[in-house]
mmCIF file of C-alpha atoms in Angstrom:
data_model
loop_
_atom_site.group_PDB
_atom_site.id
_atom_site.type_symbol
_atom_site.label_atom_id
_atom_site.label_comp_id
_atom_site.label_asym_id
_atom_site.label_seq_id
_atom_site.Cartn_x
_atom_site.Cartn_y
_atom_site.Cartn_z
ATOM 1 C CA MET A 17 112.782 -20.694 -9.339
ATOM 2 C CA ASP A 18 112.602 -24.026 -11.197
ATOM 3 C CA LYS A 19 109.391 -25.686 -12.390
ATOM 4 C CA GLN A 20 109.316 -28.134 -9.506
ATOM 5 C CA ASP A 21 109.451 -25.300 -6.958
ATOM 6 C CA GLU A 22 106.746 -23.404 -8.859
ATOM 7 C CA LYS A 23 104.522 -26.472 -8.875
ATOM 8 C CA LYS A 24 105.073 -26.991 -5.165
ATOM 9 C CA GLN A 25 104.328 -23.354 -4.419
ATOM 10 C CA GLY A 26 101.167 -23.494 -6.547
ATOM 11 C CA THR A 27 99.967 -26.580 -4.685
ATOM 12 C CA THR A 28 100.610 -24.901 -1.344
ATOM 13 C CA LYS A 29 98.741 -21.794 -2.444
ATOM 14 C CA SER A 30 95.724 -23.818 -3.587
ATOM 15 C CA SER A 31 95.681 -25.759 -0.335
ATOM 16 C CA SER A 32 96.007 -22.526 1.639
ATOM 17 C CA THR A 33 93.037 -21.032 -0.207
ATOM 18 C CA LEU A 34 90.928 -24.057 0.618
ATOM 19 C CA THR A 35 92.160 -24.097 4.199
ATOM 20 C CA THR A 36 91.260 -20.450 4.771
ATOM 21 C CA ARG A 37 87.815 -20.861 3.276
ATOM 22 C CA CYS A 38 86.964 -23.884 5.403
ATOM 23 C CA SER A 39 88.329 -22.370 8.598
ATOM 24 C CA HIS A 40 86.706 -18.980 8.205
ATOM 25 C CA GLY A 41 83.395 -20.480 7.133
ATOM 26 C CA ASN A 42 83.074 -22.528 10.310
ATOM 27 C CA HIS A 43 85.278 -20.545 12.757
ATOM 28 C CA ILE A 44 87.445 -23.580 13.377
ATOM 29 C CA SER A 45 91.002 -23.142 14.548
ATOM 30 C CA GLN A 46 93.859 -25.142 13.081
ATOM 31 C CA SER A 47 95.139 -26.404 16.394
ATOM 32 C CA ASN A 48 94.604 -30.049 15.438
ATOM 33 C CA SER A 49 97.689 -32.181 14.998
ATOM 34 C CA ILE A 50 96.750 -33.225 11.440
ATOM 35 C CA PRO A 51 97.321 -30.429 8.901
ATOM 36 C CA LEU A 52 94.259 -29.505 6.908
ATOM 37 C CA ASP A 53 95.802 -30.254 3.515
ATOM 38 C CA ILE A 54 96.540 -33.801 4.675
ATOM 39 C CA THR A 55 92.964 -34.119 5.936
ATOM 40 C CA ILE A 56 91.755 -33.034 2.502
ATOM 41 C CA GLU A 57 93.885 -35.660 0.785
ATOM 42 C CA ILE A 58 92.714 -38.385 3.179
ATOM 43 C CA LEU A 59 89.053 -37.501 2.669
ATOM 44 C CA SER A 60 89.426 -37.435 -1.102
ATOM 45 C CA ARG A 61 90.655 -41.033 -1.070
ATOM 46 C CA LEU A 62 87.651 -42.356 0.854
ATOM 47 C CA PRO A 63 84.806 -44.258 -0.853
ATOM 48 C CA ALA A 64 81.751 -42.204 -1.734
ATOM 49 C CA LYS A 65 79.660 -43.680 1.079
ATOM 50 C CA SER A 66 82.307 -42.738 3.661
ATOM 51 C CA ILE A 67 82.570 -39.168 2.356
ATOM 52 C CA VAL A 68 78.813 -38.722 2.624
ATOM 53 C CA ARG A 69 78.851 -40.040 6.200
ATOM 54 C CA SER A 70 81.772 -37.785 7.155
ATOM 55 C CA ARG A 71 79.642 -34.709 6.465
ATOM 56 C CA SER A 72 77.459 -35.531 9.458
ATOM 57 C CA VAL A 73 80.424 -36.315 11.727
ATOM 58 C CA SER A 74 82.373 -33.062 11.596
ATOM 59 C CA LYS A 75 81.559 -29.488 10.611
ATOM 60 C CA LEU A 76 85.083 -29.115 9.272
ATOM 61 C CA TRP A 77 84.830 -32.269 7.165
ATOM 62 C CA SER A 78 81.435 -31.170 5.893
ATOM 63 C CA SER A 79 82.869 -27.769 4.953
ATOM 64 C CA ILE A 80 85.831 -29.371 3.181
ATOM 65 C CA THR A 81 83.852 -31.906 1.169
ATOM 66 C CA THR A 82 81.337 -29.356 -0.106
ATOM 67 C CA THR A 83 83.816 -26.858 -1.570
ATOM 68 C CA PRO A 84 84.183 -26.683 -5.380
ATOM 69 C CA GLU A 85 87.928 -27.326 -5.002
ATOM 70 C CA PHE A 86 87.384 -30.590 -3.139
ATOM 71 C CA ILE A 87 84.650 -31.758 -5.520
ATOM 72 C CA LYS A 88 86.910 -31.095 -8.500
ATOM 73 C CA HIS A 89 89.863 -32.779 -6.777
ATOM 74 C CA ARG A 90 87.748 -35.805 -5.818
ATOM 75 C CA SER A 91 86.403 -36.184 -9.364
ATOM 76 C CA LYS A 92 89.934 -37.033 -10.521
ATOM 77 C CA LYS A 93 89.961 -39.979 -8.108
ATOM 78 C CA THR A 94 86.442 -41.170 -8.812
ATOM 79 C CA SER A 95 85.553 -44.790 -9.441
ATOM 80 C CA PRO A 96 85.126 -46.071 -13.020
ATOM 81 C CA PRO A 97 81.724 -45.429 -14.624
ATOM 82 C CA CYS A 98 78.971 -47.780 -13.542
ATOM 83 C CA VAL A 99 75.566 -48.814 -14.827
ATOM 84 C CA LEU A 100 72.522 -47.951 -12.732
ATOM 85 C CA LEU A 101 69.483 -50.213 -12.784
ATOM 86 C CA ILE A 102 66.593 -48.169 -11.396
ATOM 87 C CA PHE A 103 63.260 -49.719 -10.479
ATOM 88 C CA ARG A 104 60.379 -47.473 -9.530
ATOM 89 C CA LYS A 105 57.915 -48.882 -7.032
ATOM 90 C CA HIS A 106 55.251 -46.518 -5.709
ATOM 91 C CA ASP A 107 57.064 -43.508 -4.220
ATOM 92 C CA LYS A 108 60.515 -45.107 -4.168
ATOM 93 C CA LEU A 109 63.408 -45.481 -6.562
ATOM 94 C CA ILE A 110 65.232 -48.747 -5.922
ATOM 95 C CA VAL A 111 68.712 -48.242 -7.360
ATOM 96 C CA PHE A 112 71.236 -50.966 -8.163
ATOM 97 C CA SER A 113 74.781 -50.011 -9.102
ATOM 98 C CA SER A 114 77.511 -52.146 -10.649
ATOM 99 C CA PRO A 115 80.703 -51.535 -12.686
ATOM 100 C CA GLN A 116 79.698 -51.639 -16.335
ATOM 101 C CA HIS A 117 82.858 -53.500 -17.340
ATOM 102 C CA GLN A 118 82.140 -56.336 -14.904
ATOM 103 C CA ASN A 119 81.890 -59.799 -16.490
ATOM 104 C CA THR A 120 79.885 -62.879 -15.447
ATOM 105 C CA TYR A 121 78.425 -62.426 -11.958
ATOM 106 C CA SER A 122 78.247 -59.074 -10.216
ATOM 107 C CA HIS A 123 76.976 -58.512 -6.685
ATOM 108 C CA VAL A 124 75.240 -55.174 -6.909
ATOM 109 C CA GLN A 125 75.051 -52.406 -4.355
ATOM 110 C CA ASP A 126 71.501 -51.216 -3.808
ATOM 111 C CA TYR A 127 69.790 -48.381 -1.986
ATOM 112 C CA HIS A 128 66.371 -46.732 -1.855
ATOM 113 C CA ILE A 129 65.509 -43.100 -2.567
ATOM 114 C CA GLU A 130 62.165 -41.544 -1.653
ATOM 115 C CA ILE A 131 60.654 -39.604 -4.573
ATOM 116 C CA PRO A 132 59.486 -36.073 -3.644
ATOM 117 C CA LYS A 133 55.749 -35.479 -3.847
ATOM 118 C CA ASN A 134 56.261 -32.924 -6.605
ATOM 119 C CA GLY A 135 58.455 -35.228 -8.677
ATOM 120 C CA PHE A 136 57.512 -37.899 -11.180
ATOM 121 C CA ILE A 137 59.368 -39.703 -13.918
ATOM 122 C CA ARG A 138 58.792 -39.411 -17.638
ATOM 123 C CA ARG A 139 62.349 -39.022 -18.901
ATOM 124 C CA LEU A 140 65.386 -40.212 -17.006
ATOM 125 C CA ASP A 141 69.087 -39.927 -17.827
ATOM 126 C CA SER A 142 72.368 -39.635 -15.952
ATOM 127 C CA VAL A 143 74.189 -36.384 -16.740
ATOM 128 C CA HIS A 144 77.670 -36.150 -15.222
ATOM 129 C CA GLY A 145 76.505 -37.837 -12.027
ATOM 130 C CA LEU A 146 73.094 -36.133 -11.686
ATOM 131 C CA ILE A 147 69.572 -37.169 -12.690
ATOM 132 C CA CYS A 148 66.672 -34.897 -13.650
ATOM 133 C CA LEU A 149 63.062 -35.714 -12.689
ATOM 134 C CA GLU A 150 60.071 -33.829 -14.026
ATOM 135 C CA GLY A 151 57.595 -32.470 -11.521
ATOM 136 C CA SER A 152 54.184 -31.136 -12.440
ATOM 137 C CA LYS A 153 55.352 -27.517 -12.137
ATOM 138 C CA GLN A 154 59.101 -27.739 -11.638
ATOM 139 C CA LEU A 155 62.166 -29.888 -12.249
ATOM 140 C CA VAL A 156 63.843 -31.869 -9.483
ATOM 141 C CA ILE A 157 67.535 -32.826 -9.558
ATOM 142 C CA CYS A 158 68.588 -36.087 -7.920
ATOM 143 C CA ASN A 159 72.141 -36.853 -6.796
ATOM 144 C CA PRO A 160 72.296 -40.656 -6.319
ATOM 145 C CA THR A 161 75.706 -40.425 -4.621
ATOM 146 C CA LEU A 162 74.333 -38.147 -1.899
ATOM 147 C CA LYS A 163 70.851 -39.739 -2.068
ATOM 148 C CA ARG A 164 69.352 -36.257 -2.120
ATOM 149 C CA PHE A 165 66.868 -34.291 -4.229
ATOM 150 C CA PHE A 166 67.188 -30.610 -5.112
ATOM 151 C CA PRO A 167 63.982 -28.941 -6.424
ATOM 152 C CA LEU A 168 64.667 -26.169 -8.927
ATOM 153 C CA PRO A 169 62.716 -22.885 -8.896
ATOM 154 C CA GLU A 170 59.392 -22.958 -10.698
ATOM 155 C CA PRO A 171 59.782 -21.634 -14.269
ATOM 156 C CA GLN A 172 57.943 -18.550 -15.424
ATOM 157 C CA GLY A 173 54.514 -18.881 -17.020
ATOM 158 C CA THR A 174 53.472 -22.264 -15.629
ATOM 159 C CA GLY A 175 49.704 -22.062 -15.288
ATOM 160 C CA ASP A 176 47.465 -24.597 -13.617
ATOM 161 C CA GLU A 177 46.826 -26.415 -16.881
ATOM 162 C CA TYR A 178 50.455 -26.710 -18.001
ATOM 163 C CA ASN A 179 53.104 -29.241 -17.041
ATOM 164 C CA VAL A 180 56.826 -28.571 -17.232
ATOM 165 C CA GLY A 181 58.965 -30.559 -19.635
ATOM 166 C CA GLY A 182 62.696 -30.275 -19.233
ATOM 167 C CA PHE A 183 66.194 -31.635 -19.560
ATOM 168 C CA LEU A 184 69.477 -31.454 -17.673
ATOM 169 C CA GLY A 185 72.824 -30.799 -19.342
ATOM 170 C CA TYR A 186 76.501 -30.369 -18.484
ATOM 171 C CA GLU A 187 78.819 -27.912 -20.233
ATOM 172 C CA PRO A 188 82.338 -29.416 -19.958
ATOM 173 C CA ILE A 189 84.395 -26.342 -20.928
ATOM 174 C CA GLU A 190 83.110 -24.139 -18.103
ATOM 175 C CA GLY A 191 82.112 -27.087 -15.917
ATOM 176 C CA LYS A 192 78.520 -25.900 -15.451
ATOM 177 C CA TYR A 193 75.227 -27.739 -15.101
ATOM 178 C CA LYS A 194 72.259 -26.137 -16.844
ATOM 179 C CA ALA A 195 68.582 -27.063 -16.972
ATOM 180 C CA LEU A 196 66.340 -26.432 -19.968
ATOM 181 C CA CYS A 197 62.554 -26.328 -19.724
ATOM 182 C CA ILE A 198 59.846 -25.919 -22.346
ATOM 183 C CA VAL A 199 56.435 -24.563 -21.333
ATOM 184 C CA ARG A 200 53.516 -24.322 -23.796
ATOM 185 C CA GLY A 201 55.775 -25.089 -26.735
ATOM 186 C CA TRP A 202 57.091 -21.571 -27.226
ATOM 187 C CA ASN A 203 58.161 -20.576 -23.702
ATOM 188 C CA THR A 204 61.708 -21.957 -23.389
ATOM 189 C CA GLN A 205 63.868 -21.103 -20.378
ATOM 190 C CA VAL A 206 67.327 -22.014 -19.102
ATOM 191 C CA LEU A 207 68.730 -22.088 -15.571
ATOM 192 C CA THR A 208 72.369 -22.359 -14.484
ATOM 193 C CA LEU A 209 72.676 -24.581 -11.432
ATOM 194 C CA GLU A 210 75.082 -23.902 -8.539
ATOM 195 C CA ILE A 211 74.372 -20.170 -8.580
ATOM 196 C CA GLN A 212 71.330 -18.410 -7.159
ATOM 197 C CA GLU A 213 69.523 -17.124 -10.216
ATOM 198 C CA SER A 214 66.137 -17.170 -11.923
ATOM 199 C CA TRP A 215 65.145 -18.854 -15.158
ATOM 200 C CA ARG A 216 66.209 -16.944 -18.273
ATOM 201 C CA VAL A 217 63.993 -16.853 -21.350
ATOM 202 C CA THR A 218 65.566 -18.100 -24.586
ATOM 203 C CA LYS A 219 64.320 -18.030 -28.171
ATOM 204 C CA PRO A 220 64.055 -21.437 -29.889
ATOM 205 C CA GLY A 221 63.019 -19.990 -33.253
ATOM 206 C CA TYR A 222 60.156 -22.467 -33.642
ATOM 207 C CA THR A 223 57.224 -23.451 -31.491
ATOM 208 C CA HIS A 224 57.858 -27.072 -30.568
ATOM 209 C CA TRP A 225 56.800 -29.742 -28.098
ATOM 210 C CA PRO A 226 59.299 -32.297 -26.769
ATOM 211 C CA THR A 227 58.209 -35.909 -27.096
ATOM 212 C CA LYS A 228 58.203 -38.295 -24.128
ATOM 213 C CA ASP A 229 61.611 -39.678 -25.142
ATOM 214 C CA THR A 230 64.712 -39.111 -23.013
ATOM 215 C CA GLY A 231 67.102 -36.391 -24.144
ATOM 216 C CA ARG A 232 70.876 -36.801 -24.406
ATOM 217 C CA CYS A 233 73.611 -34.353 -23.420
ATOM 218 C CA ILE A 234 76.634 -34.844 -25.688
ATOM 219 C CA ASN A 235 79.679 -32.562 -25.648
ATOM 220 C CA GLY A 236 77.768 -29.668 -24.120
ATOM 221 C CA VAL A 237 74.671 -29.960 -26.331
ATOM 222 C CA ILE A 238 71.272 -31.236 -25.179
ATOM 223 C CA TYR A 239 69.551 -33.220 -27.933
ATOM 224 C CA TYR A 240 65.879 -34.171 -27.721
ATOM 225 C CA LYS A 241 63.103 -35.312 -30.036
ATOM 226 C CA ALA A 242 60.343 -32.785 -30.625
ATOM 227 C CA ILE A 243 57.366 -31.923 -32.803
ATOM 228 C CA ILE A 244 57.927 -28.656 -34.638
ATOM 229 C CA PHE A 245 55.063 -26.463 -35.869
ATOM 230 C CA ASP A 246 56.014 -24.896 -39.209
ATOM 231 C CA ARG A 247 53.109 -24.950 -41.672
ATOM 232 C CA VAL A 248 52.571 -28.643 -40.938
ATOM 233 C CA PRO A 249 53.701 -30.475 -37.782
ATOM 234 C CA ARG A 250 56.748 -32.695 -38.211
ATOM 235 C CA HIS A 251 59.163 -34.608 -35.993
ATOM 236 C CA VAL A 252 62.749 -33.338 -35.705
ATOM 237 C CA ILE A 253 65.704 -33.440 -33.319
ATOM 238 C CA PHE A 254 66.319 -30.230 -31.392
ATOM 239 C CA GLY A 255 69.771 -29.305 -30.120
ATOM 240 C CA PHE A 256 70.489 -26.740 -27.415
ATOM 241 C CA ASP A 257 74.092 -25.530 -27.092
ATOM 242 C CA LEU A 258 74.641 -25.021 -23.367
ATOM 243 C CA ARG A 259 77.618 -22.688 -23.694
ATOM 244 C CA TYR A 260 76.095 -20.239 -26.171
ATOM 245 C CA GLU A 261 72.466 -21.029 -25.232
ATOM 246 C CA GLU A 262 71.411 -21.358 -28.860
ATOM 247 C CA PHE A 263 68.939 -23.724 -30.511
ATOM 248 C CA THR A 264 69.200 -25.688 -33.718
ATOM 249 C CA HIS A 265 67.153 -28.496 -35.194
ATOM 250 C CA ILE A 266 68.094 -31.485 -37.330
ATOM 251 C CA GLU A 267 65.925 -33.576 -39.628
ATOM 252 C CA PHE A 268 65.750 -37.321 -39.058
ATOM 253 C CA PRO A 269 67.782 -39.285 -41.633
ATOM 254 C CA MET A 270 65.023 -41.896 -41.935
ATOM 255 C CA ARG A 271 61.226 -42.043 -42.015
ATOM 256 C CA ASN A 272 60.573 -44.725 -39.404
ATOM 257 C CA TYR A 273 62.307 -42.773 -36.636
ATOM 258 C CA ASP A 274 59.980 -44.058 -33.896
ATOM 259 C CA ARG A 275 61.816 -47.364 -33.584
ATOM 260 C CA PHE A 276 65.221 -45.694 -33.115
ATOM 261 C CA LEU A 277 66.720 -44.959 -29.694
ATOM 262 C CA MET A 278 68.665 -41.691 -29.397
ATOM 263 C CA VAL A 279 72.044 -42.256 -27.704
ATOM 264 C CA SER A 280 75.621 -41.072 -27.455
ATOM 265 C CA TYR A 281 77.749 -43.407 -29.571
ATOM 266 C CA GLU A 282 81.506 -42.924 -29.937
ATOM 267 C CA GLY A 283 81.110 -39.374 -28.621
ATOM 268 C CA ARG A 284 78.488 -38.384 -31.195
ATOM 269 C CA LEU A 285 74.715 -38.248 -31.421
ATOM 270 C CA ALA A 286 73.376 -41.496 -32.843
ATOM 271 C CA LEU A 287 70.072 -43.205 -33.566
ATOM 272 C CA ILE A 288 70.099 -46.964 -33.006
ATOM 273 C CA SER A 289 67.502 -49.596 -33.833
ATOM 274 C CA SER A 290 67.927 -53.223 -32.850
ATOM 275 C CA THR A 291 66.159 -56.528 -33.322
ATOM 276 C CA SER A 292 67.384 -59.911 -32.119
ATOM 277 C CA SER A 293 69.448 -60.271 -35.305
ATOM 278 C CA VAL A 294 70.177 -56.816 -36.806
ATOM 279 C CA VAL A 295 71.480 -53.513 -35.432
ATOM 280 C CA GLU A 296 71.180 -50.277 -37.437
ATOM 281 C CA ILE A 297 73.200 -47.225 -36.404
ATOM 282 C CA TRP A 298 72.853 -43.705 -37.792
ATOM 283 C CA SER A 299 75.641 -41.430 -36.485
ATOM 284 C CA LEU A 300 75.726 -37.633 -36.824
ATOM 285 C CA GLU A 301 79.190 -37.186 -38.337
ATOM 286 C CA ASP A 302 78.901 -33.437 -38.999
ATOM 287 C CA ALA A 303 76.334 -31.521 -36.940
ATOM 288 C CA GLY A 304 76.918 -28.265 -38.835
ATOM 289 C CA ASN A 305 76.186 -29.797 -42.228
ATOM 290 C CA ARG A 306 73.626 -32.336 -40.914
ATOM 291 C CA LYS A 307 75.672 -35.223 -42.305
ATOM 292 C CA TRP A 308 74.774 -38.727 -41.113
ATOM 293 C CA SER A 309 76.559 -42.048 -41.606
ATOM 294 C CA TYR A 310 74.864 -45.457 -41.612
ATOM 295 C CA GLU A 311 76.096 -48.841 -40.396
ATOM 296 C CA GLN A 312 74.438 -52.234 -40.070
ATOM 297 C CA PHE A 313 75.573 -55.138 -37.912
ATOM 298 C CA HIS A 314 74.335 -58.699 -37.457
ATOM 299 C CA LEU A 315 74.106 -60.424 -34.104
ATOM 300 C CA CYS A 316 72.333 -63.212 -32.259
ATOM 301 C CA LEU A 317 70.707 -62.031 -29.039
ATOM 302 C CA PRO A 318 68.810 -64.021 -26.422
ATOM 303 C CA PRO A 319 65.022 -63.865 -26.979
ATOM 304 C CA ASN A 320 62.885 -61.147 -25.385
ATOM 305 C CA THR A 321 65.603 -58.545 -24.927
ATOM 306 C CA SER A 322 65.356 -54.785 -25.374
ATOM 307 C CA LEU A 323 67.978 -52.147 -26.236
ATOM 308 C CA LYS A 324 68.467 -49.782 -23.276
ATOM 309 C CA GLY A 325 71.522 -47.679 -24.111
ATOM 310 C CA VAL A 326 75.215 -47.547 -24.973
ATOM 311 C CA ILE A 327 78.265 -47.360 -22.706
ATOM 312 C CA ASP A 328 81.201 -45.084 -23.518
ATOM 313 C CA ALA A 329 83.252 -48.038 -24.760
ATOM 314 C CA GLY A 330 80.748 -48.485 -27.610
ATOM 315 C CA GLU A 331 78.922 -51.541 -26.275
ATOM 316 C CA LEU A 332 75.133 -51.680 -26.619
ATOM 317 C CA ILE A 333 73.158 -52.631 -23.481
ATOM 318 C CA TYR A 334 70.203 -55.026 -23.525
ATOM 319 C CA THR A 335 67.926 -56.293 -20.758
ATOM 320 C CA GLY A 336 65.027 -58.726 -20.633
ATOM 321 C CA PHE A 337 61.309 -58.064 -20.265
ATOM 322 C CA SER A 338 60.892 -60.093 -17.086
ATOM 323 C CA LEU A 339 62.543 -60.338 -13.688
ATOM 324 C CA ASN A 340 64.393 -63.565 -13.073
ATOM 325 C CA ARG A 341 66.206 -64.750 -9.976
ATOM 326 C CA SER A 342 69.440 -63.679 -11.598
ATOM 327 C CA PHE A 343 68.783 -60.514 -13.581
ATOM 328 C CA CYS A 344 70.874 -60.483 -16.761
ATOM 329 C CA VAL A 345 72.307 -57.565 -18.728
ATOM 330 C CA VAL A 346 73.729 -58.269 -22.192
ATOM 331 C CA TYR A 347 76.466 -56.141 -23.786
ATOM 332 C CA PHE A 348 77.086 -56.226 -27.550
ATOM 333 C CA ASP A 349 80.148 -54.674 -29.204
ATOM 334 C CA PRO A 350 79.202 -54.140 -32.879
ATOM 335 C CA LYS A 351 82.761 -53.332 -33.957
ATOM 336 C CA LYS A 352 84.237 -56.514 -32.448
ATOM 337 C CA ASN A 353 81.087 -58.607 -32.939
ATOM 338 C CA ASN A 354 81.372 -59.675 -29.314
ATOM 339 C CA ILE A 355 78.614 -60.432 -26.781
ATOM 340 C CA ARG A 356 79.078 -60.669 -23.027
ATOM 341 C CA GLU A 357 76.617 -61.096 -20.178
ATOM 342 C CA THR A 358 76.541 -59.880 -16.604
ATOM 343 C CA LYS A 359 74.208 -61.534 -14.120
ATOM 344 C CA PHE A 360 73.323 -59.304 -11.210
ATOM 345 C CA GLN A 361 73.068 -61.036 -7.869
ATOM 346 C CA GLY A 362 70.993 -59.591 -5.051
ATOM 347 C CA ILE A 363 68.087 -58.194 -7.057
ATOM 348 C CA ALA A 364 65.962 -61.279 -6.333
ATOM 349 C CA ASP A 365 66.046 -60.588 -2.601
ATOM 350 C CA ASN A 366 64.932 -56.973 -2.946
ATOM 351 C CA GLN A 367 61.466 -55.679 -2.167
ATOM 352 C CA ILE A 368 60.661 -55.180 -5.864
ATOM 353 C CA TRP A 369 59.790 -58.879 -5.767
ATOM 354 C CA GLN A 370 57.271 -58.414 -2.987
ATOM 355 C CA PRO A 371 53.728 -58.647 -4.377
ATOM 356 C CA ASP A 372 51.398 -55.689 -4.084
ATOM 357 C CA ARG A 373 48.160 -54.453 -5.556
ATOM 358 C CA LEU A 374 49.799 -52.335 -8.235
ATOM 359 C CA GLY A 375 52.261 -54.921 -9.502
ATOM 360 C CA PHE A 376 55.409 -53.974 -11.384
ATOM 361 C CA ASP A 377 55.979 -53.011 -15.014
ATOM 362 C CA LEU A 378 59.436 -53.538 -16.534
ATOM 363 C CA VAL A 379 58.485 -51.391 -19.522
ATOM 364 C CA ASN A 380 57.374 -48.249 -17.679
ATOM 365 C CA ASP A 381 58.950 -48.661 -14.233
ATOM 366 C CA PHE A 382 62.471 -49.779 -15.114
ATOM 367 C CA TYR A 383 65.388 -47.612 -16.283
ATOM 368 C CA VAL A 384 68.967 -48.400 -17.268
ATOM 369 C CA LEU A 385 71.448 -45.531 -16.941
ATOM 370 C CA PRO A 386 74.937 -46.306 -18.305
ATOM 371 C CA ASN A 387 78.105 -44.238 -17.839
ATOM 372 C CA HIS A 388 77.055 -42.992 -14.413
ATOM 373 C CA ILE A 389 79.792 -41.393 -12.297
ATOM 374 C CA GLU A 390 79.982 -40.271 -8.679
ATOM 375 C CA SER A 391 79.185 -36.649 -7.894
ATOM 376 C CA PHE A 392 79.386 -34.794 -4.590
ATOM 377 C CA ILE A 393 77.849 -31.579 -5.831
ATOM 378 C CA SER A 394 74.829 -30.080 -4.085
ATOM 379 C CA PHE A 395 72.744 -26.972 -4.650
#
């Protein structure tokens, strides 16, 4: 048998496996005129919004689009990464989505998501298509593509006086999502999503408290800023390897670490500080040996802008401190010394402009999540 025949046979076998699972799971016969493998291919080519709607139209389509095989197959056809602009107003997240490589004017797609009563926001980041919200006693996972929330089980040892601090990560080798929570500084636990299990206790080595800053998952490692208690308290960066479930900690390469934003830059952990004229970048070149490199770049930014993150292409993202009729996002490429702007149309007409008693705070109620991708996974 030649390679082409083997490939064809392998494809047929995979399709047959998926077909059997869908049919048996819903007791649906294959008497329809359209073969199931063709239906799978058609569904995988649909836009995300259409796939979500199809789940409520047909039990068969719902069964197909929720299988791991379909989700993996669809991920290969997913749209390019986008940037999410998330405004929180009362109990709602108002989400705007636009391609992050779009120039000049971009008409954004927007939608609203109701925040669960047990969920609030302190840290927010997009991890392989999912977002983690911290509740008072548990973590809540949000899938913006499905517009759904998935509360995780309550971790062990959460008393009435303790809040849960946690992070979400994705391990790319095994393709698994894992959540990490820290209770009371010494009680650290990990949970593998997608399978029905309880939180597992891990040993961090040091009692530590995560700061309010957002963590970053980079190449299967969750990095977060924390205060470590070893003789005298000091600030460090903790790393949690999702595959081996092991902790490590790294000293900051500078003293004034508070003004540096922790990001993923060129596939590595980096600390970036920016003013309107100077950008400083510390990159972790060798995590094992704690070796950092330092770069400085000069630029000329519009006034009253703030660094919000970095896209995978290496461009830094800036936004303003006030809402204008045409909300502007500025991208700066330090390597090419190039600045481009994207003005988002449609935000001015949204209800975030409607006055209310609480007002709106662009510092505490506004989040920019770059490199966001579609995800159809549910738990």
